[in-house]
XYZ file of C-alpha atoms in Angstrom:
757
model
C -18.924 -13.578 3.878
C -16.978 -13.518 7.172
C -15.068 -16.676 6.328
C -12.867 -17.302 3.292
C -14.453 -19.366 0.547
C -14.717 -23.071 1.396
C -11.822 -25.099 -0.024
C -11.471 -28.815 -0.784
C -8.297 -30.876 -0.940
C -8.259 -32.984 -4.100
C -5.961 -35.732 -5.302
C -5.349 -36.887 -8.861
C -3.591 -40.251 -9.273
C -2.666 -41.939 -12.518
C 0.021 -43.452 -14.693
C 2.872 -41.240 -15.848
C 1.805 -41.823 -19.438
C -1.246 -39.579 -19.000
C 0.480 -36.997 -16.786
C 1.111 -34.449 -19.601
C -2.548 -34.593 -20.647
C -3.679 -34.212 -17.028
C -1.363 -31.223 -16.558
C -2.733 -29.555 -19.669
C -6.350 -30.095 -18.582
C -5.735 -28.802 -15.044
C -3.755 -25.873 -16.380
C -6.536 -24.806 -18.731
C -9.045 -24.929 -15.855
C -6.918 -22.471 -13.830
C -8.598 -23.632 -10.609
C -6.270 -25.936 -8.657
C -3.825 -24.474 -6.153
C -1.132 -27.177 -6.286
C 0.425 -28.548 -3.117
C 4.193 -29.079 -3.011
C 5.293 -32.655 -2.405
C 8.062 -32.726 0.225
C 9.594 -36.077 -0.782
C 8.568 -37.869 2.421
C 6.612 -40.779 0.941
C 8.380 -44.090 0.482
C 8.871 -44.926 -3.187
C 7.964 -41.479 -4.456
C 10.154 -38.553 -5.444
C 9.468 -35.120 -6.851
C 8.886 -35.334 -10.579
C 11.149 -33.983 -13.290
C 10.176 -31.247 -15.745
C 8.604 -32.451 -18.964
C 10.951 -32.626 -21.960
C 11.508 -29.238 -23.572
C 11.256 -27.233 -20.338
C 14.842 -25.925 -20.516
C 14.488 -24.889 -24.148
C 11.205 -23.108 -23.477
C 12.737 -21.338 -20.463
C 15.659 -20.101 -22.537
C 13.323 -18.758 -25.205
C 11.178 -17.087 -22.564
C 14.260 -15.360 -21.150
C 15.114 -14.240 -24.701
C 11.640 -12.800 -25.281
C 11.628 -10.915 -21.993
C 15.123 -9.591 -22.649
C 13.938 -8.322 -26.050
C 10.928 -6.649 -24.444
C 13.283 -4.931 -22.002
C 15.631 -3.835 -24.786
C 12.744 -2.427 -26.813
C 11.008 -0.911 -23.796
C 7.890 -2.851 -24.759
C 4.808 -2.472 -22.553
C 1.366 -4.030 -22.938
C -0.237 -0.714 -23.814
C 2.289 -0.012 -26.596
C 0.680 -2.379 -29.067
C -2.755 -3.641 -30.006
C -2.530 -7.425 -29.944
C -5.230 -9.172 -31.929
C -6.433 -12.429 -30.372
C -5.095 -15.373 -32.347
C -2.351 -17.949 -32.772
C 1.350 -17.628 -33.498
C 2.423 -18.782 -36.909
C 4.244 -22.069 -37.383
C 7.463 -20.174 -38.152
C 7.500 -18.258 -34.866
C 10.820 -19.733 -33.664
C 12.914 -18.617 -36.695
C 11.121 -15.291 -36.562
C 12.036 -14.887 -32.892
C 15.681 -15.639 -33.677
C 15.670 -13.066 -36.470
C 14.234 -10.413 -34.155
C 16.787 -11.301 -31.481
C 19.674 -10.897 -33.906
C 18.445 -7.549 -35.229
C 17.606 -6.115 -31.823
C 20.819 -7.288 -30.171
C 22.950 -5.855 -32.974
C 21.193 -2.512 -32.647
C 21.454 -2.626 -28.865
C 25.190 -3.348 -29.077
C 25.628 -0.420 -31.454
C 23.563 1.789 -29.168
C 25.738 0.851 -26.187
C 28.897 1.604 -28.193
C 27.601 4.979 -29.388
C 26.471 5.906 -25.886
C 29.950 5.138 -24.555
C 31.502 7.284 -27.266
C 29.059 10.083 -26.560
C 29.787 9.916 -22.851
C 33.535 10.233 -23.482
C 33.024 13.191 -25.835
C 30.868 14.981 -23.308
C 33.436 14.360 -20.588
C 36.099 15.941 -22.809
C 33.781 18.874 -23.502
C 33.241 19.364 -19.789
C 37.014 19.424 -19.303
C 37.741 21.856 -22.151
C 34.970 24.394 -21.654
C 36.692 26.176 -18.736
C 39.800 26.679 -20.864
C 37.735 28.112 -23.685
C 36.578 30.791 -21.240
C 40.206 31.842 -20.742
C 40.840 32.407 -24.441
C 44.432 31.069 -24.133
C 45.854 28.420 -26.440
C 46.151 25.142 -24.622
C 49.783 24.615 -25.594
C 50.651 27.782 -23.642
C 49.325 26.289 -20.399
C 51.844 23.477 -20.009
C 55.434 22.417 -20.759
C 57.321 24.983 -18.629
C 60.331 24.274 -16.383
C 60.817 27.662 -14.732
C 57.193 28.415 -13.852
C 54.117 26.494 -12.765
C 50.775 26.919 -14.507
C 47.591 26.064 -12.596
C 44.042 26.460 -13.926
C 40.939 26.062 -11.795
C 37.683 27.410 -10.436
C 37.857 29.743 -7.437
C 37.740 33.295 -6.132
C 40.360 35.502 -7.787
C 40.600 37.700 -4.686
C 41.234 34.754 -2.380
C 43.730 33.233 -4.809
C 45.757 36.434 -5.093
C 45.676 36.952 -1.313
C 47.268 33.574 -0.555
C 49.777 33.911 -3.388
C 50.857 37.317 -2.078
C 51.355 35.824 1.366
C 53.258 32.721 0.210
C 57.035 32.742 0.733
C 57.394 30.114 -2.027
C 55.984 32.378 -4.744
C 58.502 34.889 -6.140
C 56.186 36.342 -8.757
C 52.899 35.419 -10.380
C 50.386 36.511 -12.988
C 46.680 35.625 -13.133
C 44.330 35.381 -16.081
C 40.573 35.044 -15.743
C 37.647 33.943 -17.812
C 33.961 33.912 -16.856
C 34.427 31.375 -14.079
C 38.060 30.281 -14.437
C 41.341 31.489 -12.965
C 44.716 30.669 -14.567
C 47.848 31.186 -12.468
C 51.404 31.459 -13.853
C 53.840 31.583 -10.919
C 57.595 31.635 -10.558
C 59.060 29.870 -7.518
C 61.162 31.521 -4.859
C 64.562 30.102 -4.070
C 64.264 26.736 -2.390
C 60.558 26.245 -3.242
C 59.453 22.645 -3.806
C 57.628 21.380 -6.856
C 53.888 21.977 -6.569
C 54.386 25.153 -4.542
C 51.292 26.758 -6.093
C 49.052 23.874 -4.994
C 50.564 24.090 -1.507
C 49.748 27.793 -1.336
C 46.144 27.165 -2.382
C 45.444 24.489 0.260
C 43.288 26.804 2.364
C 41.334 28.203 -0.579
C 38.150 26.825 -2.146
C 39.797 26.093 -5.485
C 39.001 23.243 -7.922
C 41.882 22.498 -10.250
C 41.350 21.493 -13.902
C 43.538 19.098 -15.824
C 44.908 20.743 -18.980
C 43.812 18.731 -22.054
C 46.585 17.371 -24.245
C 46.050 18.978 -27.642
C 47.786 21.505 -29.862
C 44.506 23.052 -30.972
C 43.230 26.302 -29.611
C 40.325 25.844 -27.167
C 37.669 27.243 -29.518
C 38.638 24.848 -32.331
C 38.870 21.952 -29.924
C 35.412 22.682 -28.515
C 34.001 23.088 -32.014
C 35.383 19.690 -33.091
C 34.027 17.997 -30.007
C 30.572 19.560 -30.408
C 30.462 18.425 -34.027
C 31.397 14.899 -32.948
C 28.748 15.076 -30.230
C 26.052 16.032 -32.745
C 27.101 13.209 -35.086
C 26.907 10.648 -32.286
C 23.528 11.975 -31.159
C 22.262 11.603 -34.727
C 23.515 7.989 -34.825
C 21.837 7.319 -31.510
C 18.538 8.732 -32.765
C 18.806 6.557 -35.872
C 19.400 3.436 -33.789
C 16.523 4.319 -31.456
C 14.289 4.805 -34.480
C 15.253 1.363 -35.806
C 14.508 -0.206 -32.414
C 11.184 1.651 -32.289
C 10.368 0.226 -35.710
C 11.038 -3.284 -34.428
C 8.837 -2.607 -31.390
C 6.018 -1.362 -33.592
C 6.268 -4.182 -36.122
C 7.084 -7.067 -33.780
C 5.634 -5.965 -30.428
C 2.428 -7.932 -30.837
C 4.391 -11.012 -31.880
C 6.661 -10.782 -28.834
C 3.723 -10.510 -26.426
C 2.086 -13.524 -28.042
C 5.361 -15.453 -27.856
C 5.845 -14.527 -24.197
C 2.397 -15.784 -23.308
C 2.876 -19.027 -25.224
C 6.276 -19.690 -23.638
C 5.054 -18.770 -20.155
C 2.318 -21.367 -20.497
C 4.751 -23.988 -21.813
C 7.218 -23.411 -18.976
C 4.564 -23.519 -16.277
C 3.111 -26.724 -17.684
C 6.510 -28.332 -18.129
C 7.629 -27.567 -14.573
C 4.417 -28.747 -12.873
C 5.800 -32.278 -12.119
C 8.266 -30.663 -9.714
C 5.302 -30.341 -7.310
C 4.052 -33.907 -7.898
C 4.912 -37.155 -6.139
C 6.112 -39.591 -8.827
C 7.413 -43.117 -9.071
C 8.673 -44.993 -12.122
C 5.143 -45.554 -13.365
C 2.685 -43.385 -11.415
C 2.145 -39.859 -10.177
C 0.069 -38.243 -7.452
C -0.870 -34.572 -7.612
C -2.713 -32.790 -4.830
C -4.075 -29.323 -4.472
C -6.800 -27.073 -3.168
C -9.845 -26.053 -5.115
C -12.997 -24.095 -4.238
C -15.463 -26.732 -3.101
C -18.073 -25.518 -5.562
C -15.669 -26.185 -8.444
C -14.949 -29.849 -7.724
C -17.442 -31.172 -10.256
C -15.876 -29.004 -12.987
C -12.487 -30.542 -12.237
C -13.866 -34.081 -12.448
C -15.693 -33.351 -15.689
C -12.620 -31.743 -17.293
C -10.322 -34.655 -16.399
C -12.868 -37.224 -17.509
C -13.123 -35.457 -20.855
C -9.343 -35.348 -21.153
C -8.273 -38.837 -20.045
C -11.456 -40.772 -19.311
C -10.959 -43.376 -16.579
C -7.162 -43.271 -16.707
C -6.909 -41.312 -13.474
C -8.483 -41.547 -10.040
C -9.819 -38.275 -8.659
C -10.612 -37.912 -4.974
C -11.957 -35.087 -2.876
C -9.906 -35.855 0.201
C -11.400 -33.297 2.556
C -13.476 -30.175 2.859
C -11.363 -28.162 5.190
C -12.578 -26.431 8.308
C -10.107 -25.044 10.834
C -10.254 -23.186 14.102
C -8.489 -19.856 14.565
C -5.320 -21.638 15.707
C -5.083 -23.617 12.473
C -6.220 -26.932 13.920
C -8.774 -29.116 12.183
C -12.150 -28.757 13.851
C -14.080 -30.734 11.268
C -13.202 -32.442 8.034
C -15.872 -34.052 5.970
C -14.817 -37.544 4.913
C -15.497 -37.083 1.246
C -14.331 -39.561 -1.362
C -15.718 -39.010 -4.827
C -13.020 -40.778 -6.762
C -13.452 -42.019 -10.259
C -12.604 -45.644 -10.963
C -8.995 -46.376 -11.674
C -9.882 -48.589 -14.616
C -7.669 -48.573 -17.683
C -8.636 -48.093 -21.270
C -7.589 -50.256 -24.186
C -4.213 -48.543 -24.500
C -3.516 -48.581 -20.753
C -0.862 -50.587 -18.940
C -0.939 -54.365 -18.698
C -2.381 -56.198 -15.702
C 1.062 -56.658 -14.145
C 1.874 -52.983 -14.619
C -1.473 -52.029 -13.112
C -0.773 -54.171 -10.034
C 2.655 -52.561 -9.675
C 1.166 -49.093 -9.872
C -1.448 -49.976 -7.268
C 1.288 -51.347 -5.007
C 3.225 -48.105 -5.348
C 0.126 -46.087 -4.581
C -0.587 -48.277 -1.568
C 2.727 -47.159 -0.125
C 1.137 -43.864 0.684
C -2.175 -45.049 2.089
C -3.340 -45.548 5.610
C -6.581 -47.355 6.269
C -7.709 -46.841 2.691
C -7.447 -43.056 2.873
C -4.580 -41.238 1.217
C -1.938 -39.636 3.421
C -2.038 -36.165 1.953
C 0.603 -33.544 1.447
C 0.786 -31.373 4.541
C -0.224 -27.818 3.664
C -2.833 -25.279 4.675
C -5.706 -24.264 2.410
C -5.120 -21.080 0.402
C -7.460 -18.170 0.945
C -10.091 -16.728 -1.377
C -11.741 -13.789 0.370
C -15.498 -13.877 0.004
C -16.964 -10.411 0.544
C -19.870 -8.457 -0.953
C -18.934 -6.298 -3.935
C -19.385 -3.115 -1.895
C -16.780 -4.279 0.626
C -14.324 -5.703 -1.938
C -12.157 -2.529 -2.138
C -11.408 -2.833 1.590
C -9.715 -6.193 1.046
C -6.691 -4.193 -0.128
C -6.471 -2.487 3.279
C -6.755 -5.831 5.073
C -4.137 -7.474 2.882
C -1.778 -4.538 3.454
C -1.425 -5.960 6.973
C -1.678 -9.628 6.076
C -4.046 -11.898 4.262
C -6.473 -13.605 6.649
C -5.791 -17.194 7.502
C -8.211 -19.782 6.216
C -8.955 -20.527 9.857
C -10.051 -17.034 10.958
C -12.699 -14.456 10.226
C -12.009 -12.031 7.421
C -12.164 -8.529 8.989
C -12.898 -6.838 5.659
C -16.602 -6.398 6.344
C -15.889 -4.765 9.718
C -13.371 -2.439 8.112
C -15.983 -1.572 5.498
C -18.552 -0.762 8.196
C -16.296 1.341 10.440
C -13.417 2.984 8.542
C -15.587 5.242 6.315
C -17.545 6.298 9.414
C -14.340 7.221 11.247
C -13.044 9.121 8.217
C -16.309 10.963 7.670
C -16.507 11.861 11.359
C -13.012 13.389 11.278
C -13.430 15.445 8.078
C -17.192 16.020 7.991
C -17.539 18.495 5.129
C -19.832 18.233 2.112
C -17.400 20.038 -0.208
C -14.418 17.867 0.665
C -16.609 14.761 0.558
C -17.723 15.486 -3.002
C -14.083 15.858 -4.064
C -13.094 12.606 -2.321
C -15.898 10.763 -4.111
C -14.870 12.276 -7.463
C -11.190 11.390 -6.943
C -12.121 7.887 -5.811
C -14.350 7.358 -8.836
C -11.545 8.466 -11.152
C -9.095 6.064 -9.471
C -11.562 3.180 -9.554
C -12.464 3.571 -13.227
C -9.274 4.796 -14.902
C -6.537 2.558 -13.523
C -5.902 -1.076 -14.375
C -3.979 -1.663 -11.136
C -6.153 -3.588 -8.670
C -4.481 -1.768 -5.797
C -5.233 1.722 -7.106
C -8.764 0.731 -8.113
C -9.393 -0.655 -4.622
C -8.109 2.539 -3.015
C -10.472 4.419 -5.308
C -13.370 2.360 -3.982
C -12.286 3.085 -0.403
C -12.111 6.798 -1.247
C -15.661 6.722 -2.631
C -17.039 5.259 0.591
C -14.940 7.565 2.758
C -16.114 10.536 0.702
C -19.746 9.462 0.973
C -19.593 9.435 4.766
C -17.688 12.710 4.710
C -20.713 14.175 2.893
C -23.128 12.636 5.413
C -21.224 14.050 8.382
C -20.819 17.294 6.450
C -24.592 17.701 6.513
C -24.635 16.857 10.232
C -22.028 19.571 10.856
C -23.589 21.863 8.246
C -20.238 22.572 6.560
C -19.273 23.159 2.950
C -15.541 23.815 2.596
C -15.542 25.050 6.182
C -18.470 27.448 5.707
C -21.594 26.989 7.845
C -24.198 28.371 5.456
C -25.200 24.833 4.491
C -26.414 24.128 8.011
C -28.844 27.015 8.140
C -30.130 26.182 4.657
C -30.660 22.441 5.191
C -31.623 22.152 8.845
C -33.099 25.592 9.304
C -34.941 26.505 6.118
C -35.802 22.989 4.872
C -36.376 20.860 7.969
C -36.518 23.314 10.861
C -34.452 21.024 13.121
C -33.086 22.899 16.129
C -30.422 20.420 17.247
C -28.710 20.301 13.872
C -26.252 21.225 12.530
C -23.796 20.244 15.255
C -20.944 22.643 15.957
C -17.346 21.470 15.669
C -16.341 23.677 18.581
C -13.879 26.157 17.069
C -15.753 29.241 18.205
C -15.147 30.565 21.732
C -18.864 30.387 22.441
C -19.006 26.712 21.443
C -15.879 25.397 23.174
C -17.955 22.762 24.959
C -18.404 21.013 21.600
C -14.625 20.603 21.243
C -14.478 18.654 24.508
C -17.730 16.899 23.603
C -16.242 15.446 20.436
C -13.436 13.947 22.521
C -16.044 12.223 24.666
C -17.858 11.010 21.550
C -14.531 9.640 20.253
C -14.069 7.719 23.501
C -17.551 6.206 23.186
C -16.795 5.223 19.587
C -13.647 3.509 20.836
C -15.588 1.574 23.484
C -18.076 0.333 20.884
C -15.332 -0.511 18.370
C -13.250 -2.460 20.883
C -16.334 -4.322 22.127
C -16.917 -5.487 18.558
C -13.316 -6.710 18.385
C -13.562 -8.617 21.665
C -16.940 -10.112 20.677
C -15.420 -11.377 17.432
C -12.580 -12.894 19.462
C -15.177 -14.469 21.807
C -16.989 -15.996 18.837
C -13.724 -17.357 17.426
C -12.745 -18.915 20.757
C -16.104 -20.668 21.065
C -14.578 -23.324 18.810
C -12.475 -24.350 21.798
C -15.485 -24.372 24.077
C -17.500 -21.827 25.997
C -15.112 -21.877 28.956
C -12.123 -20.987 26.793
C -14.049 -18.169 25.117
C -15.304 -16.875 28.467
C -11.910 -16.776 30.181
C -9.859 -15.548 27.214
C -12.250 -13.101 25.550
C -15.118 -12.622 27.969
C -12.694 -11.380 30.623
C -11.669 -8.473 28.382
C -15.308 -7.624 27.610
C -16.095 -7.491 31.335
C -13.039 -5.372 32.146
C -13.608 -2.954 29.259
C -17.250 -2.278 30.027
C -16.872 -2.443 33.794
C -14.159 0.184 34.008
C -15.800 2.567 31.533
C -19.248 2.316 33.090
C -17.518 3.149 36.380
C -15.716 6.105 34.777
C -19.063 7.481 33.620
C -20.756 6.667 36.949
C -21.540 9.000 39.834
C -19.067 7.338 42.187
C -16.234 9.793 42.977
C -17.865 12.258 40.587
C -16.124 15.212 42.240
C -12.703 13.845 41.272
C -13.653 13.128 37.660
C -13.685 15.630 34.746
C -16.933 17.560 34.703
C -17.404 17.131 30.944
C -18.079 13.408 31.442
C -21.411 14.370 32.984
C -22.237 17.563 31.086
C -21.557 16.552 27.475
C -24.877 14.706 27.153
C -26.820 16.648 29.779
C -29.993 18.465 28.793
C -28.112 21.748 28.608
C -24.945 20.239 27.107
C -23.715 20.204 23.515
C -25.475 16.877 22.869
C -28.675 17.212 24.930
C -29.965 13.679 25.420
C -30.382 14.020 29.182
C -27.553 11.692 30.280
C -25.640 12.935 33.324
C -23.818 9.754 34.255
C -24.604 6.258 35.501
C -25.723 5.752 39.112
C -23.234 4.421 41.654
C -24.965 1.017 41.781
C -23.285 0.417 45.120
C -23.175 -3.090 46.582
C -21.502 -2.688 49.971
C -18.866 -0.634 51.741
C -15.788 -2.341 53.107
C -15.529 -2.015 56.886
C -13.207 0.650 58.256
C -11.304 -2.053 60.065
C -9.882 -3.477 56.813
C -6.514 -1.763 56.202
C -6.034 -0.176 52.789
C -9.608 -0.466 51.537
C -11.676 0.311 54.602
C -14.630 2.561 53.794
C -14.386 1.898 50.041
C -17.716 1.462 48.238
C -17.736 -1.543 45.930
C -20.050 -0.819 42.987
C -21.448 -3.071 40.287
C -19.159 -1.668 37.540
C -16.051 -2.192 39.676
C -17.189 -5.705 40.572
C -17.643 -6.499 36.876
C -14.140 -5.214 36.183
C -12.659 -7.251 39.044
C -14.455 -10.406 37.905
C -13.022 -9.925 34.432
C -9.558 -9.348 35.906
C -9.711 -12.573 37.946
C -10.959 -14.515 34.913
C -8.056 -13.149 32.865
C -5.615 -14.203 35.573
C -7.053 -17.728 35.516
C -7.253 -17.973 31.729
C -3.922 -16.377 30.820
C -1.864 -15.036 33.710
C 0.722 -13.412 31.444
C -1.867 -10.996 30.014
C -2.522 -9.427 33.431
C 0.222 -6.880 32.698
C -1.894 -5.640 29.762
C -5.080 -5.213 31.799
C -4.857 -1.417 31.589
C -5.183 -1.673 27.807
C -8.945 -1.445 28.299
C -8.364 2.171 29.298
C -5.329 3.082 27.221
C -6.696 1.671 23.957
C -9.917 3.628 24.326
C -7.989 6.843 24.869
C -6.306 6.226 21.504
C -9.626 7.008 19.841
C -9.478 10.625 21.051
C -7.199 11.189 18.077
C -10.414 11.210 15.995
C -11.693 14.235 17.868
C -8.267 15.874 17.610
C -8.156 15.412 13.831
C -11.729 16.719 13.533
C -10.733 19.948 15.315
C -7.409 20.257 13.468
C -8.904 19.933 9.986
C -11.830 22.187 10.850
C -9.358 24.736 12.217
C -7.284 24.680 9.036
C -10.363 25.197 6.854
C -11.486 27.980 9.213
C -8.148 29.812 8.862
C -8.221 29.542 5.070
C -11.742 30.999 4.948
C -10.854 33.636 7.535
C -7.961 34.903 5.404
C -10.175 35.297 2.363
C -13.601 36.255 3.719
C -12.741 37.724 7.087
C -14.939 37.193 10.160
C -16.548 38.920 13.096
C -17.795 37.956 16.529
C -21.329 39.082 17.346
C -22.484 40.273 20.796
C -23.473 36.671 21.698
C -19.937 35.426 21.068
C -20.809 33.614 17.835
C -18.452 33.721 14.821
C -19.664 34.757 11.388
C -17.716 34.921 8.143
C -17.948 38.168 6.235
C -19.362 37.944 2.762
C -19.530 40.181 -0.289
C -19.074 43.924 -0.233
C -22.622 44.299 1.076
C -21.817 42.052 4.029
C -18.282 43.238 4.774
C -16.702 45.123 7.672
C -18.985 48.111 6.989
C -22.030 45.905 7.543
C -20.736 44.938 10.986
C -20.097 48.548 11.998
C -23.471 49.653 10.706
C -25.520 46.927 12.395
C -23.600 46.244 15.604
C -21.381 49.245 16.180
C -18.882 48.578 18.943
C -20.827 45.562 20.230
C -19.341 43.295 17.552
C -15.665 42.666 16.947
C -14.179 42.232 13.472
C -11.584 39.465 13.808
C -10.088 40.042 10.364
C -11.315 42.114 7.424
C -10.490 39.409 4.852
C -8.301 39.821 1.783
C -11.359 40.202 -0.430
C -12.222 43.410 1.433
C -8.742 44.838 1.927
C -6.805 45.367 -1.276
C -9.057 45.871 -4.267
C -8.632 43.566 -7.225
C -5.083 42.532 -6.209
C -6.249 41.510 -2.756
C -9.206 39.674 -4.236
C -7.035 37.676 -6.654
C -4.360 36.967 -4.050
C -6.976 35.944 -1.521
C -8.665 33.658 -4.031
C -5.348 31.906 -4.704
C -4.877 31.407 -0.962
C -8.445 30.135 -0.681
C -8.035 27.517 -3.425
C -4.523 26.383 -2.468
C -5.454 26.302 1.203
C -8.441 24.038 0.671
C -6.369 21.755 -1.568
C -3.840 21.439 1.261
C -6.630 20.627 3.728
C -8.009 18.062 1.259
C -4.616 16.343 0.980
C -3.894 16.471 4.703
C -7.316 14.950 5.267
C -5.981 11.765 3.676
C -2.654 11.806 5.508
C -4.222 12.552 8.879
C -7.811 11.260 8.968
C -6.985 8.396 6.602
C -3.842 7.246 8.381
C -5.289 7.729 11.860
C -8.398 5.786 10.901
C -6.299 2.967 9.470
C -4.107 2.977 12.570
C -7.115 2.565 14.856
C -8.295 -0.356 12.741
C -4.923 -2.077 12.519
C -3.531 -1.473 16.008
C -6.499 -1.172 18.334
C -9.148 -3.256 16.546
C -7.364 -6.018 14.611
C -5.119 -6.890 17.558
C -8.135 -8.110 19.475
C -8.904 -11.016 17.149
C -6.864 -10.979 13.946
C -3.492 -12.549 13.157
C -3.352 -12.930 9.379
C -0.694 -14.869 7.511
C -2.891 -16.844 5.156
C -1.643 -18.285 1.875
C -2.824 -16.540 -1.262
C -4.879 -18.664 -3.649
C -2.690 -19.054 -6.741
C -4.276 -21.578 -9.096
C -2.137 -23.518 -11.513
C -2.909 -21.945 -14.857
C -2.686 -18.748 -16.829
C -5.293 -16.206 -17.786
C -4.783 -15.812 -21.506
C -4.567 -12.172 -22.462
C -3.433 -12.231 -26.065
C -4.057 -15.713 -27.404
C -6.552 -18.521 -27.296
C -6.310 -22.240 -27.865
């Protein structure tokens, strides 16, 4: 569960004559993660693709191009399981010809349509003017300029220009036409020069003798004709997609399989007569591989389980079982002659050492092995990096802690129910593994949000649930716990920060303990000095922080949060000093200082760290800083509770009773009048609430604010609590023991979706 699934390195050796059959058998199993041969063995080179690979690749490119042209997706057609007909190649060529011809015509029509629309865009401003186009050009004595701009600004600059002797303007809805005569000595383009400082976009006058209205009408008619042609072509392509979509998906699958099979020898080591293929397979599947190859080629190949891999966290072999379960390399009646067999054995001997094959150098791929409940959290782990085969998979720890962190920060039954519902929808209605996994994470996060919601007694920010559950049903005085938004309960706000710190201490201890366990593979001393030092420093410094030594200089809430009269009354008021001895006054710098057990533990850990890894001394303060990072959980708890409180306050209103406690107003019978009647001036109405202020309009407006506000809080719960929780896992927790970078298990084969053998 904490380690990836056990993998075995296997080798298949045989004559090249049986290689295609072996490839087909291994491919159909879809179990072997092939290793890439690097060409380093004497007498062996990488193999060449099987005959027909290039042709199959070209056809596969054709099929995928057709699917792109047709916009074909898997869900567009219902593909019945079955075989392609014997005439599938001519049929594919016929579809290619038809689709390409239509696509070429579509491209041509689209180009024509684009040009027509560009001409329409250019002519429409002139149609607004209502002036024939031939009257807007061809003059020697005047300049005509048409464009988009402010008539007032245009006339102002023309009046002020010394180069303009006289001018006339004509306007349409958004267009200004200028006809201007030059003053003596004015240069060509004098109108453009005058308009330099004005926001004016000039239009090019179209070359046509038609009036603008007729020209626009002709272009619009041409546009409609081209659009009709385009619709006709699209309809023809849609017909091809409907009629041939299933065929194309079947052809793609067939060709994908052919190409993958044909190119497999590129990963093999081959000589003139023999081949060697190696790969990784789940150890439990080895017997299936042997049985499948024996059924396919009998004794024509030798199969060996070279090793059952076990690695330490640094990727070094810690133990490899010497397993050799090879099948005899005997030949059948149709096999090679004795001389050929000896030659093949000689070639194979070129890559042996002491009777054991020198294997291709690669790391085992990773198959994560987690309980079904924790499976969705693999997506969060892999978002950072897939675990190495040599290290613990942190998925189970993420599963056990992230939902708790999320629930702690949101803690509301109403929001939790919605998170569970959204997660269930994502998990059951999307084919994407990523979205489905996130749905599973949301379900767990929502479940713990409900649990903490009961602890806080909140339902969409309202506290009625607490009095109903803990008061009326169970009569528990300590619950529900207050989030600390009310002035009379401010001690809870600080208390949650302390609780967040304690959660951080526990979480980081788990991370360091995992690291300690991992380092045990290098011996107890290595684990003690590299990981144990951090455990000692972390716990030593924080026990000292919560101890009575120098209590007067420490924040009071460290000792009151869990006191009998504190927000969490368990009777804890701090650890004792646990003093060992006081340094003599005669020692400069530290004279009179009391050395306590917690400080001694911290110092021992610090010295061990210096001995084990001197460079990491500069990070010794991380045992304090990293824990403080967890206070963000308490901050998010207060922020989200505050947002929900404001939303409810705007709609319901609230008052503060004589004891300083907050209460939301309710219906008309429990509105502002109720407060005045029962408390008089002793209670303060904080806000009347929209439901009490403006009749039906205020009620409807307030309800909209209520719904939209809670939706915003729901969404921000993901972006704040979700992201902060993930950050604590990735940055603070994973960094203690996790590197990642493992190879994904990608077995040689293809899961048939549309066809079967």
